[in-house]
């Protein structure tokens, strides 16, 4: 595919449309993050375990269809998958306020919508990660990932800040209308992208299991990719445990209303934005490999400030820990995503993304269940302590990644080239 002009990706019309679609889709997603659990907590008066189960249903799609989704996406045009997933997710979300207004909303309906939304999100995310190299070219992956991370970070600030008052004014179910509108607008903007991928070439064997096996063999054959997936799985498990009880802690133990919760979560967006702005500089100076394990080691301990908080000013001091968590997460993800994409041949991008997601996101549904169970037995505050500790220790699987560049370390460990394309065996750009 043609590479955008050198002055900057944002001057490329198609990347601009993708950026706008990303902003609107992420804005809708941020509203879901706050509104969907609050529908269960405030409108249905659910307990801790039910909210944990709702979180698990939202993310169960990665386990249910994670591996075949990659094989399917590799046989399709990624842009078409993204558009379809966005529009269908918007329709799913619209059903919640409609059923609520009809007086028939139950926790089981929320479970069903959360599961369907999660399954569609698997297809969207796999296609999204796989589409970027086609759109911007491999030599601009770091720039593309950094700019998109910055856009997502801005919406992480504005999303909760908008969602808090919106939930307070209209109620959590009605607030999902704005989320559905964002998803639909994202799909329509992606529809306007003119750059077309080449139709994927069918492999020698059309069988799905063979495609899945090929993706697994490629990813699991790389020591660095294996380490990244394991580190992500540990991090995600404890992150979701932490997040599952965070809203309960803020709403029932601290006594914050929707506006205050939204303001507090906006601090996470500020940290994410700062992370996107410094990701390139940090990776240049430290190296992409070390950044992957240093980021959680340095930033995650600050999340312990939240369970120490009490009603009053201390809870806003604790918000520094949430901002640090987001900052470190963006710096880490930008670094690792760029060389994961650079190491992977075009025909395997979907399967690489899906395999990595299947393993690294596999802990998320379990984290939701464990968070809900721990909250029911121990309470929200001890669960936050457990989550903070686990997120900090997630650096251990990636501690083996040495050197200035994670890709180079991977090649040294493998003693083999991951692709016959020499461009994919070079360090991916100048750092994330």
CSV table of N, CA, C and O in Angstrom, one decimal, residues 227-241 359-364 367 387 389-397:
chain,number,residue,atom,x,y,z
A,227,UNK,N,6.7,-13.8,26.0
A,227,UNK,CA,6.9,-13.1,27.3
A,227,UNK,C,5.9,-11.9,27.3
A,227,UNK,O,5.3,-11.7,28.4
A,228,UNK,N,5.7,-11.2,26.2
A,228,UNK,CA,4.8,-10.1,26.2
A,228,UNK,C,3.3,-10.6,26.5
A,228,UNK,O,2.6,-10.0,27.3
A,229,UNK,N,2.9,-11.7,25.9
A,229,UNK,CA,1.6,-12.2,26.1
A,229,UNK,C,1.4,-12.6,27.5
A,229,UNK,O,0.3,-12.3,28.1
A,230,UNK,N,2.4,-13.2,28.1
A,230,UNK,CA,2.2,-13.7,29.5
A,230,UNK,C,2.2,-12.5,30.5
A,230,UNK,O,1.3,-12.4,31.4
A,231,UNK,N,3.0,-11.5,30.2
A,231,UNK,CA,3.0,-10.3,31.0
A,231,UNK,C,1.7,-9.5,30.9
A,231,UNK,O,1.1,-9.1,31.9
A,232,UNK,N,1.1,-9.5,29.7
A,232,UNK,CA,-0.2,-8.8,29.5
A,232,UNK,C,-1.3,-9.6,30.2
A,232,UNK,O,-2.2,-9.0,30.8
A,233,UNK,N,-1.2,-10.9,30.2
A,233,UNK,CA,-2.3,-11.7,30.8
A,233,UNK,C,-2.3,-11.5,32.3
A,233,UNK,O,-3.4,-11.3,32.9
A,234,UNK,N,-1.1,-11.5,32.9
A,234,UNK,CA,-1.0,-11.2,34.4
A,234,UNK,C,-1.5,-9.8,34.7
A,234,UNK,O,-2.3,-9.6,35.6
A,235,UNK,N,-1.0,-8.8,33.9
A,235,UNK,CA,-1.4,-7.4,34.1
A,235,UNK,C,-3.0,-7.3,34.0
A,235,UNK,O,-3.6,-6.6,34.8
A,236,UNK,N,-3.5,-7.8,32.9
A,236,UNK,CA,-4.9,-7.6,32.6
A,236,UNK,C,-5.8,-8.3,33.7
A,236,UNK,O,-6.9,-7.8,34.1
A,237,UNK,N,-5.4,-9.5,34.2
A,237,UNK,CA,-6.2,-10.1,35.2
A,237,UNK,C,-6.3,-9.2,36.5
A,237,UNK,O,-7.4,-9.0,37.0
A,238,UNK,N,-5.2,-8.7,36.9
A,238,UNK,CA,-5.2,-7.9,38.2
A,238,UNK,C,-5.8,-6.5,37.9
A,238,UNK,O,-6.4,-5.9,38.8
A,239,UNK,N,-5.6,-6.0,36.7
A,239,UNK,CA,-6.2,-4.7,36.3
A,239,UNK,C,-7.7,-4.8,36.4
A,239,UNK,O,-8.4,-3.9,37.0
A,240,UNK,N,-8.3,-5.8,35.9
A,240,UNK,CA,-9.7,-6.0,35.9
A,240,UNK,C,-10.3,-6.2,37.3
A,240,UNK,O,-11.3,-5.7,37.7
A,241,UNK,N,-9.5,-7.0,38.1
A,241,UNK,CA,-9.9,-7.1,39.5
A,241,UNK,C,-10.0,-5.8,40.1
A,241,UNK,O,-10.9,-5.4,40.9
A,359,UNK,N,-4.4,-14.9,24.4
A,359,UNK,CA,-3.6,-15.2,25.6
A,359,UNK,C,-3.6,-14.1,26.6
A,359,UNK,O,-3.9,-14.3,27.7
A,360,UNK,N,-3.2,-12.9,26.1
A,360,UNK,CA,-3.1,-11.8,27.0
A,360,UNK,C,-4.4,-11.3,27.6
A,360,UNK,O,-4.4,-10.8,28.7
A,361,UNK,N,-5.5,-11.4,26.8
A,361,UNK,CA,-6.8,-11.0,27.3
A,361,UNK,C,-7.5,-12.2,28.0
A,361,UNK,O,-8.6,-12.0,28.5
A,362,UNK,N,-6.9,-13.3,28.0
A,362,UNK,CA,-7.6,-14.5,28.6
A,362,UNK,C,-7.8,-14.3,30.1
A,362,UNK,O,-8.7,-14.9,30.7
A,363,UNK,N,-7.0,-13.5,30.7
A,363,UNK,CA,-7.1,-13.2,32.2
A,363,UNK,C,-8.2,-12.3,32.5
A,363,UNK,O,-8.6,-12.1,33.7
A,364,UNK,N,-8.8,-11.5,31.5
A,364,UNK,CA,-9.7,-10.5,31.8
A,364,UNK,C,-11.0,-11.0,32.3
A,364,UNK,O,-11.5,-10.6,33.4
A,367,UNK,N,-10.4,-12.2,35.7
A,367,UNK,CA,-10.2,-11.1,36.6
A,367,UNK,C,-11.5,-10.5,37.1
A,367,UNK,O,-11.7,-10.1,38.2
A,387,UNK,N,-5.2,-6.1,43.5
A,387,UNK,CA,-5.0,-5.7,42.1
A,387,UNK,C,-3.8,-4.9,41.9
A,387,UNK,O,-3.0,-5.1,41.0
A,389,UNK,N,-1.0,-4.9,43.7
A,389,UNK,CA,0.2,-5.8,43.8
A,389,UNK,C,0.4,-6.6,42.6
A,389,UNK,O,1.5,-6.8,42.1
A,390,UNK,N,-0.7,-7.2,42.1
A,390,UNK,CA,-0.5,-8.1,40.9
A,390,UNK,C,-0.1,-7.3,39.7
A,390,UNK,O,0.7,-7.8,38.9
A,391,UNK,N,-0.6,-6.1,39.5
A,391,UNK,CA,-0.2,-5.3,38.3
A,391,UNK,C,1.3,-4.9,38.4
A,391,UNK,O,2.0,-4.9,37.4
A,392,UNK,N,1.7,-4.7,39.6
A,392,UNK,CA,3.2,-4.3,39.7
A,392,UNK,C,4.0,-5.5,39.4
A,392,UNK,O,5.1,-5.4,38.7
A,393,UNK,N,3.6,-6.7,39.8
A,393,UNK,CA,4.4,-7.9,39.5
A,393,UNK,C,4.3,-8.4,38.1
A,393,UNK,O,5.1,-9.3,37.7
A,394,UNK,N,3.5,-7.8,37.3
A,394,UNK,CA,3.4,-8.2,35.9
A,394,UNK,C,4.6,-7.9,35.1
A,394,UNK,O,4.7,-8.4,33.9
A,395,UNK,N,5.5,-7.2,35.6
A,395,UNK,CA,6.8,-6.9,34.9
A,395,UNK,C,7.7,-8.1,34.8
A,395,UNK,O,8.5,-8.2,33.9
A,396,UNK,N,7.5,-9.1,35.6
A,396,UNK,CA,8.4,-10.2,35.7
A,396,UNK,C,8.6,-11.0,34.4
A,396,UNK,O,9.7,-11.4,34.0
A,397,UNK,N,7.5,-11.4,33.7
A,397,UNK,CA,7.7,-12.2,32.5
A,397,UNK,C,8.5,-11.5,31.4
A,397,UNK,O,9.2,-12.1,30.6
